[in-house]
PDB file of C-alpha atoms and ligand atoms in Angstrom:
ATOM      1  CA  MET A   1      90.500  13.358  29.438  1.00  0.00           C
ATOM      2  CA  THR A   2      91.007  13.155  25.718  1.00  0.00           C
ATOM      3  CA  GLU A   3      88.860  12.542  22.687  1.00  0.00           C
ATOM      4  CA  LEU A   4      90.052   8.914  22.906  1.00  0.00           C
ATOM      5  CA  ASP A   5      87.779   8.280  25.883  1.00  0.00           C
ATOM      6  CA  ASP A   6      84.687   7.623  23.807  1.00  0.00           C
ATOM      7  CA  LEU A   7      85.986   5.250  21.193  1.00  0.00           C
ATOM      8  CA  PRO A   8      83.876   2.497  19.678  1.00  0.00           C
ATOM      9  CA  PRO A   9      84.830  -1.008  20.891  1.00  0.00           C
ATOM     10  CA  ILE A  10      88.256  -2.100  19.648  1.00  0.00           C
ATOM     11  CA  VAL A  11      89.629  -5.575  18.891  1.00  0.00           C
ATOM     12  CA  ASP A  12      93.311  -6.317  19.454  1.00  0.00           C
ATOM     13  CA  THR A  13      93.716  -8.964  16.757  1.00  0.00           C
ATOM     14  CA  HIS A  14      97.248 -10.029  17.692  1.00  0.00           C
ATOM     15  CA  GLY A  15      98.856 -10.237  21.108  1.00  0.00           C
ATOM     16  CA  HIS A  16     100.836 -12.542  23.346  1.00  0.00           C
ATOM     17  CA  LEU A  17      99.242 -11.859  26.700  1.00  0.00           C
ATOM     18  CA  ASP A  18     100.327 -15.243  28.045  1.00  0.00           C
ATOM     19  CA  ASP A  19     103.926 -14.023  27.710  1.00  0.00           C
ATOM     20  CA  ALA A  20     106.058 -13.994  30.867  1.00  0.00           C
ATOM     21  CA  ALA A  21     106.301 -10.203  30.446  1.00  0.00           C
ATOM     22  CA  PHE A  22     102.773 -10.096  31.895  1.00  0.00           C
ATOM     23  CA  ASP A  23     103.173 -12.646  34.681  1.00  0.00           C
ATOM     24  CA  ALA A  24     103.335 -10.003  37.409  1.00  0.00           C
ATOM     25  CA  ASP A  25     100.270  -7.990  36.387  1.00  0.00           C
ATOM     26  CA  ARG A  26      98.313  -9.793  33.651  1.00  0.00           C
ATOM     27  CA  ASN A  27      94.864  -9.060  35.060  1.00  0.00           C
ATOM     28  CA  ALA A  28      95.698  -5.392  35.575  1.00  0.00           C
ATOM     29  CA  VAL A  29      96.966  -5.183  31.979  1.00  0.00           C
ATOM     30  CA  LEU A  30      93.744  -6.701  30.677  1.00  0.00           C
ATOM     31  CA  ASP A  31      91.619  -4.402  32.851  1.00  0.00           C
ATOM     32  CA  ALA A  32      93.528  -1.304  31.695  1.00  0.00           C
ATOM     33  CA  ALA A  33      92.957  -2.332  28.079  1.00  0.00           C
ATOM     34  CA  ARG A  34      89.247  -2.878  28.713  1.00  0.00           C
ATOM     35  CA  ALA A  35      89.052   0.552  30.317  1.00  0.00           C
ATOM     36  CA  ALA A  36      90.723   1.971  27.192  1.00  0.00           C
ATOM     37  CA  GLY A  37      87.985   0.434  25.021  1.00  0.00           C
ATOM     38  CA  VAL A  38      89.438  -2.907  23.921  1.00  0.00           C
ATOM     39  CA  ARG A  39      86.447  -5.198  23.672  1.00  0.00           C
ATOM     40  CA  ARG A  40      88.181  -8.356  22.528  1.00  0.00           C
ATOM     41  CA  PHE A  41      91.683  -9.835  22.507  1.00  0.00           C
ATOM     42  CA  ILE A  42      93.078 -12.483  20.200  1.00  0.00           C
ATOM     43  CA  ASN A  43      95.922 -14.273  21.921  1.00  0.00           C
ATOM     44  CA  ILE A  44      98.311 -15.973  19.540  1.00  0.00           C
ATOM     45  CA  GLY A  45      99.749 -19.237  20.904  1.00  0.00           C
ATOM     46  CA  TYR A  46     102.803 -19.596  18.695  1.00  0.00           C
ATOM     47  CA  LYS A  47     104.488 -22.744  20.035  1.00  0.00           C
ATOM     48  CA  PRO A  48     103.357 -25.880  21.887  1.00  0.00           C
ATOM     49  CA  GLU A  49     103.953 -24.483  25.399  1.00  0.00           C
ATOM     50  CA  ARG A  50     101.811 -21.470  24.473  1.00  0.00           C
ATOM     51  CA  TRP A  51      98.905 -23.546  23.190  1.00  0.00           C
ATOM     52  CA  GLU A  52      98.058 -24.533  26.759  1.00  0.00           C
ATOM     53  CA  SER A  53      98.740 -21.081  28.248  1.00  0.00           C
ATOM     54  CA  SER A  54      96.538 -19.530  25.562  1.00  0.00           C
ATOM     55  CA  ARG A  55      93.746 -21.921  26.462  1.00  0.00           C
ATOM     56  CA  ALA A  56      94.110 -21.060  30.156  1.00  0.00           C
ATOM     57  CA  LEU A  57      93.965 -17.346  29.385  1.00  0.00           C
ATOM     58  CA  ARG A  58      90.835 -17.825  27.295  1.00  0.00           C
ATOM     59  CA  ASP A  59      89.197 -19.950  29.985  1.00  0.00           C
ATOM     60  CA  ALA A  60      89.791 -17.184  32.526  1.00  0.00           C
ATOM     61  CA  ASN A  61      88.633 -14.278  30.332  1.00  0.00           C
ATOM     62  CA  PRO A  62      85.399 -14.213  28.330  1.00  0.00           C
ATOM     63  CA  ASP A  63      86.785 -11.526  25.998  1.00  0.00           C
ATOM     64  CA  VAL A  64      89.901 -13.516  24.977  1.00  0.00           C
ATOM     65  CA  GLU A  65      89.924 -15.644  21.837  1.00  0.00           C
ATOM     66  CA  ILE A  66      92.889 -17.716  20.691  1.00  0.00           C
ATOM     67  CA  ALA A  67      94.784 -18.602  17.529  1.00  0.00           C
ATOM     68  CA  LEU A  68      97.145 -21.580  17.610  1.00  0.00           C
ATOM     69  CA  GLY A  69     100.139 -22.352  15.427  1.00  0.00           C
ATOM     70  CA  LEU A  70     103.900 -22.635  15.152  1.00  0.00           C
ATOM     71  CA  HIS A  71     105.877 -19.434  14.524  1.00  0.00           C
ATOM     72  CA  PRO A  72     108.402 -19.687  11.678  1.00  0.00           C
ATOM     73  CA  GLN A  73     111.228 -19.053  14.152  1.00  0.00           C
ATOM     74  CA  GLU A  74     110.074 -22.222  15.954  1.00  0.00           C
ATOM     75  CA  ALA A  75     109.954 -24.284  12.756  1.00  0.00           C
ATOM     76  CA  GLY A  76     113.146 -26.175  13.707  1.00  0.00           C
ATOM     77  CA  ARG A  77     110.971 -28.088  16.184  1.00  0.00           C
ATOM     78  CA  PHE A  78     108.428 -29.093  13.585  1.00  0.00           C
ATOM     79  CA  ASP A  79     108.001 -32.814  12.996  1.00  0.00           C
ATOM     80  CA  GLN A  80     105.159 -35.291  12.656  1.00  0.00           C
ATOM     81  CA  SER A  81     104.490 -35.398  16.359  1.00  0.00           C
ATOM     82  CA  VAL A  82     104.244 -31.594  16.628  1.00  0.00           C
ATOM     83  CA  GLU A  83     101.943 -31.641  13.619  1.00  0.00           C
ATOM     84  CA  ARG A  84      99.742 -34.303  15.243  1.00  0.00           C
ATOM     85  CA  PHE A  85      99.688 -32.311  18.479  1.00  0.00           C
ATOM     86  CA  LEU A  86      98.715 -29.116  16.641  1.00  0.00           C
ATOM     87  CA  ARG A  87      95.941 -30.912  14.789  1.00  0.00           C
ATOM     88  CA  ARG A  88      94.673 -32.282  18.080  1.00  0.00           C
ATOM     89  CA  VAL A  89      94.666 -28.946  19.916  1.00  0.00           C
ATOM     90  CA  ILE A  90      92.983 -27.240  16.988  1.00  0.00           C
ATOM     91  CA  HIS A  91      90.301 -29.914  16.993  1.00  0.00           C
ATOM     92  CA  GLU A  92      89.853 -29.869  20.763  1.00  0.00           C
ATOM     93  CA  LEU A  93      90.392 -26.215  21.665  1.00  0.00           C
ATOM     94  CA  ARG A  94      88.693 -24.735  18.614  1.00  0.00           C
ATOM     95  CA  PRO A  95      90.786 -21.612  18.097  1.00  0.00           C
ATOM     96  CA  ILE A  96      89.404 -18.913  15.831  1.00  0.00           C
ATOM     97  CA  ALA A  97      92.467 -19.025  13.528  1.00  0.00           C
ATOM     98  CA  VAL A  98      95.567 -21.025  12.653  1.00  0.00           C
ATOM     99  CA  GLY A  99      98.885 -19.273  13.257  1.00  0.00           C
ATOM    100  CA  GLU A 100     100.977 -17.420  13.504  1.00  0.00           C
ATOM    101  CA  THR A 101     102.847 -19.247  10.778  1.00  0.00           C
ATOM    102  CA  GLY A 102     104.750 -18.047   7.717  1.00  0.00           C
ATOM    103  CA  PHE A 103     108.306 -17.287   6.725  1.00  0.00           C
ATOM    104  CA  ASP A 104     110.969 -15.349   8.625  1.00  0.00           C
ATOM    105  CA  PHE A 105     114.319 -15.049   6.859  1.00  0.00           C
ATOM    106  CA  ALA A 106     115.680 -12.288   9.101  1.00  0.00           C
ATOM    107  CA  ARG A 107     117.928 -14.887  10.737  1.00  0.00           C
ATOM    108  CA  SER A 108     119.655 -17.838   9.093  1.00  0.00           C
ATOM    109  CA  THR A 109     117.740 -20.408  11.124  1.00  0.00           C
ATOM    110  CA  PRO A 110     115.434 -22.294  10.948  1.00  0.00           C
ATOM    111  CA  SER A 111     116.312 -23.463   7.449  1.00  0.00           C
ATOM    112  CA  LEU A 112     114.100 -22.782   4.462  1.00  0.00           C
ATOM    113  CA  SER A 113     113.127 -26.434   4.287  1.00  0.00           C
ATOM    114  CA  GLU A 114     112.159 -26.520   7.981  1.00  0.00           C
ATOM    115  CA  GLN A 115     110.113 -23.340   7.633  1.00  0.00           C
ATOM    116  CA  THR A 116     108.471 -24.621   4.463  1.00  0.00           C
ATOM    117  CA  SER A 117     107.401 -27.922   6.044  1.00  0.00           C
ATOM    118  CA  ALA A 118     105.907 -26.166   9.068  1.00  0.00           C
ATOM    119  CA  PHE A 119     104.186 -23.486   6.967  1.00  0.00           C
ATOM    120  CA  ARG A 120     102.694 -26.000   4.513  1.00  0.00           C
ATOM    121  CA  ALA A 121     101.357 -28.250   7.244  1.00  0.00           C
ATOM    122  CA  GLN A 122      99.614 -25.291   8.872  1.00  0.00           C
ATOM    123  CA  LEU A 123      98.194 -24.062   5.555  1.00  0.00           C
ATOM    124  CA  ALA A 124      96.809 -27.558   5.031  1.00  0.00           C
ATOM    125  CA  ILE A 125      95.152 -27.431   8.467  1.00  0.00           C
ATOM    126  CA  ALA A 126      93.742 -23.969   7.720  1.00  0.00           C
ATOM    127  CA  GLU A 127      92.370 -25.172   4.417  1.00  0.00           C
ATOM    128  CA  GLU A 128      90.830 -28.321   5.925  1.00  0.00           C
ATOM    129  CA  THR A 129      89.243 -26.514   8.861  1.00  0.00           C
ATOM    130  CA  GLY A 130      88.209 -23.401   6.954  1.00  0.00           C
ATOM    131  CA  LEU A 131      89.849 -21.274   9.655  1.00  0.00           C
ATOM    132  CA  PRO A 132      91.572 -17.991   8.814  1.00  0.00           C
ATOM    133  CA  VAL A 133      95.369 -18.126   8.847  1.00  0.00           C
ATOM    134  CA  VAL A 134      97.542 -15.535  10.598  1.00  0.00           C
ATOM    135  CA  ILE A 135     100.815 -14.985   8.770  1.00  0.00           C
ATOM    136  CA  HIS A 136     104.116 -13.671  10.092  1.00  0.00           C
ATOM    137  CA  GLN A 137     106.496 -12.536   7.337  1.00  0.00           C
ATOM    138  CA  ARG A 138     109.921 -10.964   7.657  1.00  0.00           C
ATOM    139  CA  ASP A 139     112.358 -10.505   4.784  1.00  0.00           C
ATOM    140  CA  ALA A 140     110.505 -13.261   2.956  1.00  0.00           C
ATOM    141  CA  ALA A 141     107.859 -11.555   0.820  1.00  0.00           C
ATOM    142  CA  ASP A 142     108.584 -13.383  -2.440  1.00  0.00           C
ATOM    143  CA  ALA A 143     108.724 -16.823  -0.847  1.00  0.00           C
ATOM    144  CA  MET A 144     105.521 -16.137   1.075  1.00  0.00           C
ATOM    145  CA  LYS A 145     103.638 -14.970  -2.014  1.00  0.00           C
ATOM    146  CA  ALA A 146     104.857 -18.007  -3.979  1.00  0.00           C
ATOM    147  CA  GLU A 147     103.750 -20.376  -1.214  1.00  0.00           C
ATOM    148  CA  LEU A 148     100.339 -18.769  -0.734  1.00  0.00           C
ATOM    149  CA  ASP A 149      99.771 -18.807  -4.487  1.00  0.00           C
ATOM    150  CA  ARG A 150      99.810 -22.616  -4.198  1.00  0.00           C
ATOM    151  CA  TRP A 151      96.820 -22.436  -1.833  1.00  0.00           C
ATOM    152  CA  PRO A 152      93.923 -20.724  -3.627  1.00  0.00           C
ATOM    153  CA  ASN A 153      91.203 -22.080  -1.326  1.00  0.00           C
ATOM    154  CA  LEU A 154      92.185 -20.650   2.029  1.00  0.00           C
ATOM    155  CA  ALA A 155      89.760 -18.779   4.265  1.00  0.00           C
ATOM    156  CA  PRO A 156      90.822 -15.152   4.935  1.00  0.00           C
ATOM    157  CA  ILE A 157      94.564 -14.570   5.209  1.00  0.00           C
ATOM    158  CA  VAL A 158      95.764 -12.081   7.821  1.00  0.00           C
ATOM    159  CA  LEU A 159      99.174 -10.548   7.174  1.00  0.00           C
ATOM    160  CA  HIS A 160     100.027  -9.625  10.725  1.00  0.00           C
ATOM    161  CA  SER A 161     102.196  -6.562  11.468  1.00  0.00           C
ATOM    162  CA  PHE A 162     102.285  -5.932   7.752  1.00  0.00           C
ATOM    163  CA  ASP A 163     105.641  -5.044   6.274  1.00  0.00           C
ATOM    164  CA  GLY A 164     106.463  -5.084   2.600  1.00  0.00           C
ATOM    165  CA  ASP A 165     107.079  -3.273  -0.624  1.00  0.00           C
ATOM    166  CA  GLU A 166     104.766  -2.087  -3.360  1.00  0.00           C
ATOM    167  CA  SER A 167     104.529  -5.448  -5.054  1.00  0.00           C
ATOM    168  CA  LEU A 168     103.613  -7.303  -1.825  1.00  0.00           C
ATOM    169  CA  THR A 169     101.011  -4.667  -0.986  1.00  0.00           C
ATOM    170  CA  ALA A 170      99.444  -4.932  -4.436  1.00  0.00           C
ATOM    171  CA  TRP A 171      99.488  -8.733  -4.227  1.00  0.00           C
ATOM    172  CA  ALA A 172      97.882  -8.683  -0.772  1.00  0.00           C
ATOM    173  CA  ILE A 173      95.067  -6.382  -1.882  1.00  0.00           C
ATOM    174  CA  GLU A 174      94.441  -8.501  -4.978  1.00  0.00           C
ATOM    175  CA  ARG A 175      94.413 -11.707  -2.921  1.00  0.00           C
ATOM    176  CA  GLY A 176      91.915 -10.203  -0.477  1.00  0.00           C
ATOM    177  CA  CYS A 177      94.266 -10.425   2.515  1.00  0.00           C
ATOM    178  CA  TYR A 178      93.589  -8.549   5.713  1.00  0.00           C
ATOM    179  CA  ILE A 179      96.415  -6.291   6.825  1.00  0.00           C
ATOM    180  CA  GLY A 180      97.396  -6.049  10.493  1.00  0.00           C
ATOM    181  CA  ILE A 181      98.560  -2.566  11.508  1.00  0.00           C
ATOM    182  CA  GLY A 182     100.152  -1.589  14.795  1.00  0.00           C
ATOM    183  CA  GLY A 183     103.333  -0.332  16.390  1.00  0.00           C
ATOM    184  CA  LEU A 184     105.563  -1.131  13.421  1.00  0.00           C
ATOM    185  CA  ALA A 185     103.689   1.253  11.118  1.00  0.00           C
ATOM    186  CA  CYS A 186     103.829   3.954  13.813  1.00  0.00           C
ATOM    187  CA  LYS A 187     107.647   4.025  13.963  1.00  0.00           C
ATOM    188  CA  SER A 188     109.294   7.175  12.645  1.00  0.00           C
ATOM    189  CA  ALA A 189     111.414   5.027  10.284  1.00  0.00           C
ATOM    190  CA  SER A 190     108.275   3.483   8.769  1.00  0.00           C
ATOM    191  CA  GLY A 191     107.429   6.397   6.445  1.00  0.00           C
ATOM    192  CA  PRO A 192     107.616   4.285   3.268  1.00  0.00           C
ATOM    193  CA  LEU A 193     105.424   1.599   4.878  1.00  0.00           C
ATOM    194  CA  ARG A 194     102.818   4.188   5.903  1.00  0.00           C
ATOM    195  CA  LYS A 195     102.738   5.486   2.337  1.00  0.00           C
ATOM    196  CA  LEU A 196     102.043   1.983   1.032  1.00  0.00           C
ATOM    197  CA  LEU A 197      99.364   1.424   3.661  1.00  0.00           C
ATOM    198  CA  THR A 198      97.354   4.328   2.274  1.00  0.00           C
ATOM    199  CA  THR A 199      96.721   2.141  -0.794  1.00  0.00           C
ATOM    200  CA  VAL A 200      95.069  -0.561   1.356  1.00  0.00           C
ATOM    201  CA  PRO A 201      91.278  -0.164   1.496  1.00  0.00           C
ATOM    202  CA  PRO A 202      89.990   0.387   5.075  1.00  0.00           C
ATOM    203  CA  GLU A 203      87.826  -2.746   4.567  1.00  0.00           C
ATOM    204  CA  ARG A 204      91.055  -4.776   4.780  1.00  0.00           C
ATOM    205  CA  LEU A 205      92.567  -3.305   7.938  1.00  0.00           C
ATOM    206  CA  LEU A 206      92.886  -4.898  11.365  1.00  0.00           C
ATOM    207  CA  LEU A 207      94.294  -3.258  14.498  1.00  0.00           C
ATOM    208  CA  GLU A 208      96.856  -5.138  16.563  1.00  0.00           C
ATOM    209  CA  THR A 209      99.494  -4.539  19.216  1.00  0.00           C
ATOM    210  CA  ASP A 210     101.654  -7.700  19.081  1.00  0.00           C
ATOM    211  CA  ALA A 211     102.030  -7.042  22.834  1.00  0.00           C
ATOM    212  CA  PRO A 212     104.491  -7.294  24.555  1.00  0.00           C
ATOM    213  CA  TYR A 213     106.396  -6.376  21.374  1.00  0.00           C
ATOM    214  CA  LEU A 214     106.333  -3.304  19.110  1.00  0.00           C
ATOM    215  CA  ALA A 215     105.380  -0.563  21.558  1.00  0.00           C
ATOM    216  CA  PRO A 216     104.348   2.567  19.645  1.00  0.00           C
ATOM    217  CA  PRO A 217     106.481   5.724  19.868  1.00  0.00           C
ATOM    218  CA  GLY A 218     105.904   8.026  22.814  1.00  0.00           C
ATOM    219  CA  ILE A 219     105.465   5.250  25.397  1.00  0.00           C
ATOM    220  CA  LYS A 220     108.092   5.127  28.141  1.00  0.00           C
ATOM    221  CA  ASP A 221     107.566   1.484  29.022  1.00  0.00           C
ATOM    222  CA  ARG A 222     108.944  -0.521  26.102  1.00  0.00           C
ATOM    223  CA  ARG A 223     106.578  -3.341  27.006  1.00  0.00           C
ATOM    224  CA  ASN A 224     103.624  -2.946  24.691  1.00  0.00           C
ATOM    225  CA  THR A 225     100.143  -3.625  26.067  1.00  0.00           C
ATOM    226  CA  PRO A 226      96.694  -3.628  24.413  1.00  0.00           C
ATOM    227  CA  ALA A 227      95.833  -0.437  26.311  1.00  0.00           C
ATOM    228  CA  HIS A 228      98.025   1.340  23.731  1.00  0.00           C
ATOM    229  CA  LEU A 229      95.689   0.403  20.892  1.00  0.00           C
ATOM    230  CA  PRO A 230      93.730   3.702  20.943  1.00  0.00           C
ATOM    231  CA  ARG A 231      97.020   5.574  20.698  1.00  0.00           C
ATOM    232  CA  ILE A 232      98.081   3.386  17.757  1.00  0.00           C
ATOM    233  CA  ALA A 233      94.725   3.945  16.058  1.00  0.00           C
ATOM    234  CA  GLY A 234      95.061   7.684  16.630  1.00  0.00           C
ATOM    235  CA  LEU A 235      98.509   7.754  15.014  1.00  0.00           C
ATOM    236  CA  LEU A 236      97.439   5.732  11.965  1.00  0.00           C
ATOM    237  CA  ALA A 237      93.857   6.886  11.232  1.00  0.00           C
ATOM    238  CA  PRO A 238      94.999  10.029   9.328  1.00  0.00           C
ATOM    239  CA  LEU A 239      96.634   7.778   6.691  1.00  0.00           C
ATOM    240  CA  TRP A 240      93.164   7.021   5.374  1.00  0.00           C
ATOM    241  CA  GLY A 241      91.765  10.446   6.181  1.00  0.00           C
ATOM    242  CA  MET A 242      89.697   8.783   8.876  1.00  0.00           C
ATOM    243  CA  SER A 243      88.880   9.811  12.414  1.00  0.00           C
ATOM    244  CA  VAL A 244      90.178   7.516  15.118  1.00  0.00           C
ATOM    245  CA  GLU A 245      86.565   6.585  15.866  1.00  0.00           C
ATOM    246  CA  ALA A 246      85.937   5.595  12.252  1.00  0.00           C
ATOM    247  CA  LEU A 247      89.123   3.503  12.110  1.00  0.00           C
ATOM    248  CA  CYS A 248      88.189   1.690  15.331  1.00  0.00           C
ATOM    249  CA  ARG A 249      84.654   1.026  14.123  1.00  0.00           C
ATOM    250  CA  LYS A 250      85.832  -0.197  10.726  1.00  0.00           C
ATOM    251  CA  THR A 251      88.598  -2.456  12.032  1.00  0.00           C
ATOM    252  CA  THR A 252      86.269  -3.951  14.644  1.00  0.00           C
ATOM    253  CA  SER A 253      83.710  -4.877  12.006  1.00  0.00           C
ATOM    254  CA  ASN A 254      86.513  -6.238   9.793  1.00  0.00           C
ATOM    255  CA  ALA A 255      87.719  -8.402  12.690  1.00  0.00           C
ATOM    256  CA  ASP A 256      84.188  -9.742  13.191  1.00  0.00           C
ATOM    257  CA  GLU A 257      84.077 -10.639   9.535  1.00  0.00           C
ATOM    258  CA  VAL A 258      87.452 -12.407   9.454  1.00  0.00           C
ATOM    259  CA  PHE A 259      87.244 -14.289  12.732  1.00  0.00           C
ATOM    260  CA  ASP A 260      83.491 -14.824  12.961  1.00  0.00           C
ATOM    261  CA  PHE A 261      83.450 -14.396  16.731  1.00  0.00           C
ATOM    262  CA  ASP A 262      79.828 -15.514  16.985  1.00  0.00           C
ATOM    263  CA  LYS A 263      80.830 -18.955  15.790  1.00  0.00           C
ATOM    264  CA  SER A 264      83.808 -19.262  18.134  1.00  0.00           C
ATOM    265  CA  SER A 265      84.090 -22.053  20.674  1.00  0.00           C
ATOM    266  CA  ARG A 266      82.295 -19.854  23.218  1.00  0.00           C
ATOM    267  CA  SER A 267      79.010 -20.062  21.380  1.00  0.00           C
ATOM    268  CA  GLN A 268      79.490 -23.765  20.582  1.00  0.00           C
ATOM    269  CA  VAL A 269      79.938 -24.953  24.138  1.00  0.00           C
TER     270      VAL A 269
HETATM  271 ZN1   ZN B 301     103.029 -12.357  17.144  1.00  0.00          ZN
END
């Protein structure tokens, strides 16, 4: 028994629990996370095949919400028919956010123009629907800032698994973005990132696992699961001089504010 047993309810704001990595034991993974204090899961459906699997996961679990979009690494598939399909599923399935979308220049494909078309179309949908937008950014901070500067009227922007330099951090705070923190910030090599994160007000923080990716240090199984969220919170809370309880409480109320869970499809049906 540890002091982590009595944590306030936690929200995992970014995971891929419909991933094949969980096919053998998905329900057990969800139950273990619930037992660890995770009260709500946001499953990110990041390509057309995952829009349906996200819906199925939500239908089967009252504590799962979904976000739907096209990941920048999938932007090569983007065309008018994918855009029409995304608009339709967003209208019909009523996710709580658009995304993850954004820019990822860590690899040479998809091209900048493909990524830009997909990103812009999703920002337009976010603006029209008033839904928050979940952003994935890798090696693309300047392009992302420049693009988002063209869209002053978006609902809250979530910079998921935040990574960036001083200028991106300052920009994000100024813009009022929410900052997703998880396994990446826990890595031993992430010292400079952790230092920057201390400048982010706790009012802007969201906890996330990005499961099955980005397992925090000290876990044997390299498959990340939402049950690791208390451990992640425990590793990161000292950055703000907070107790793990205070960080969980704060990030849960931030998540409620961003995603407006009371207004989600569950209370509309
Ligand atoms: Zn993700």
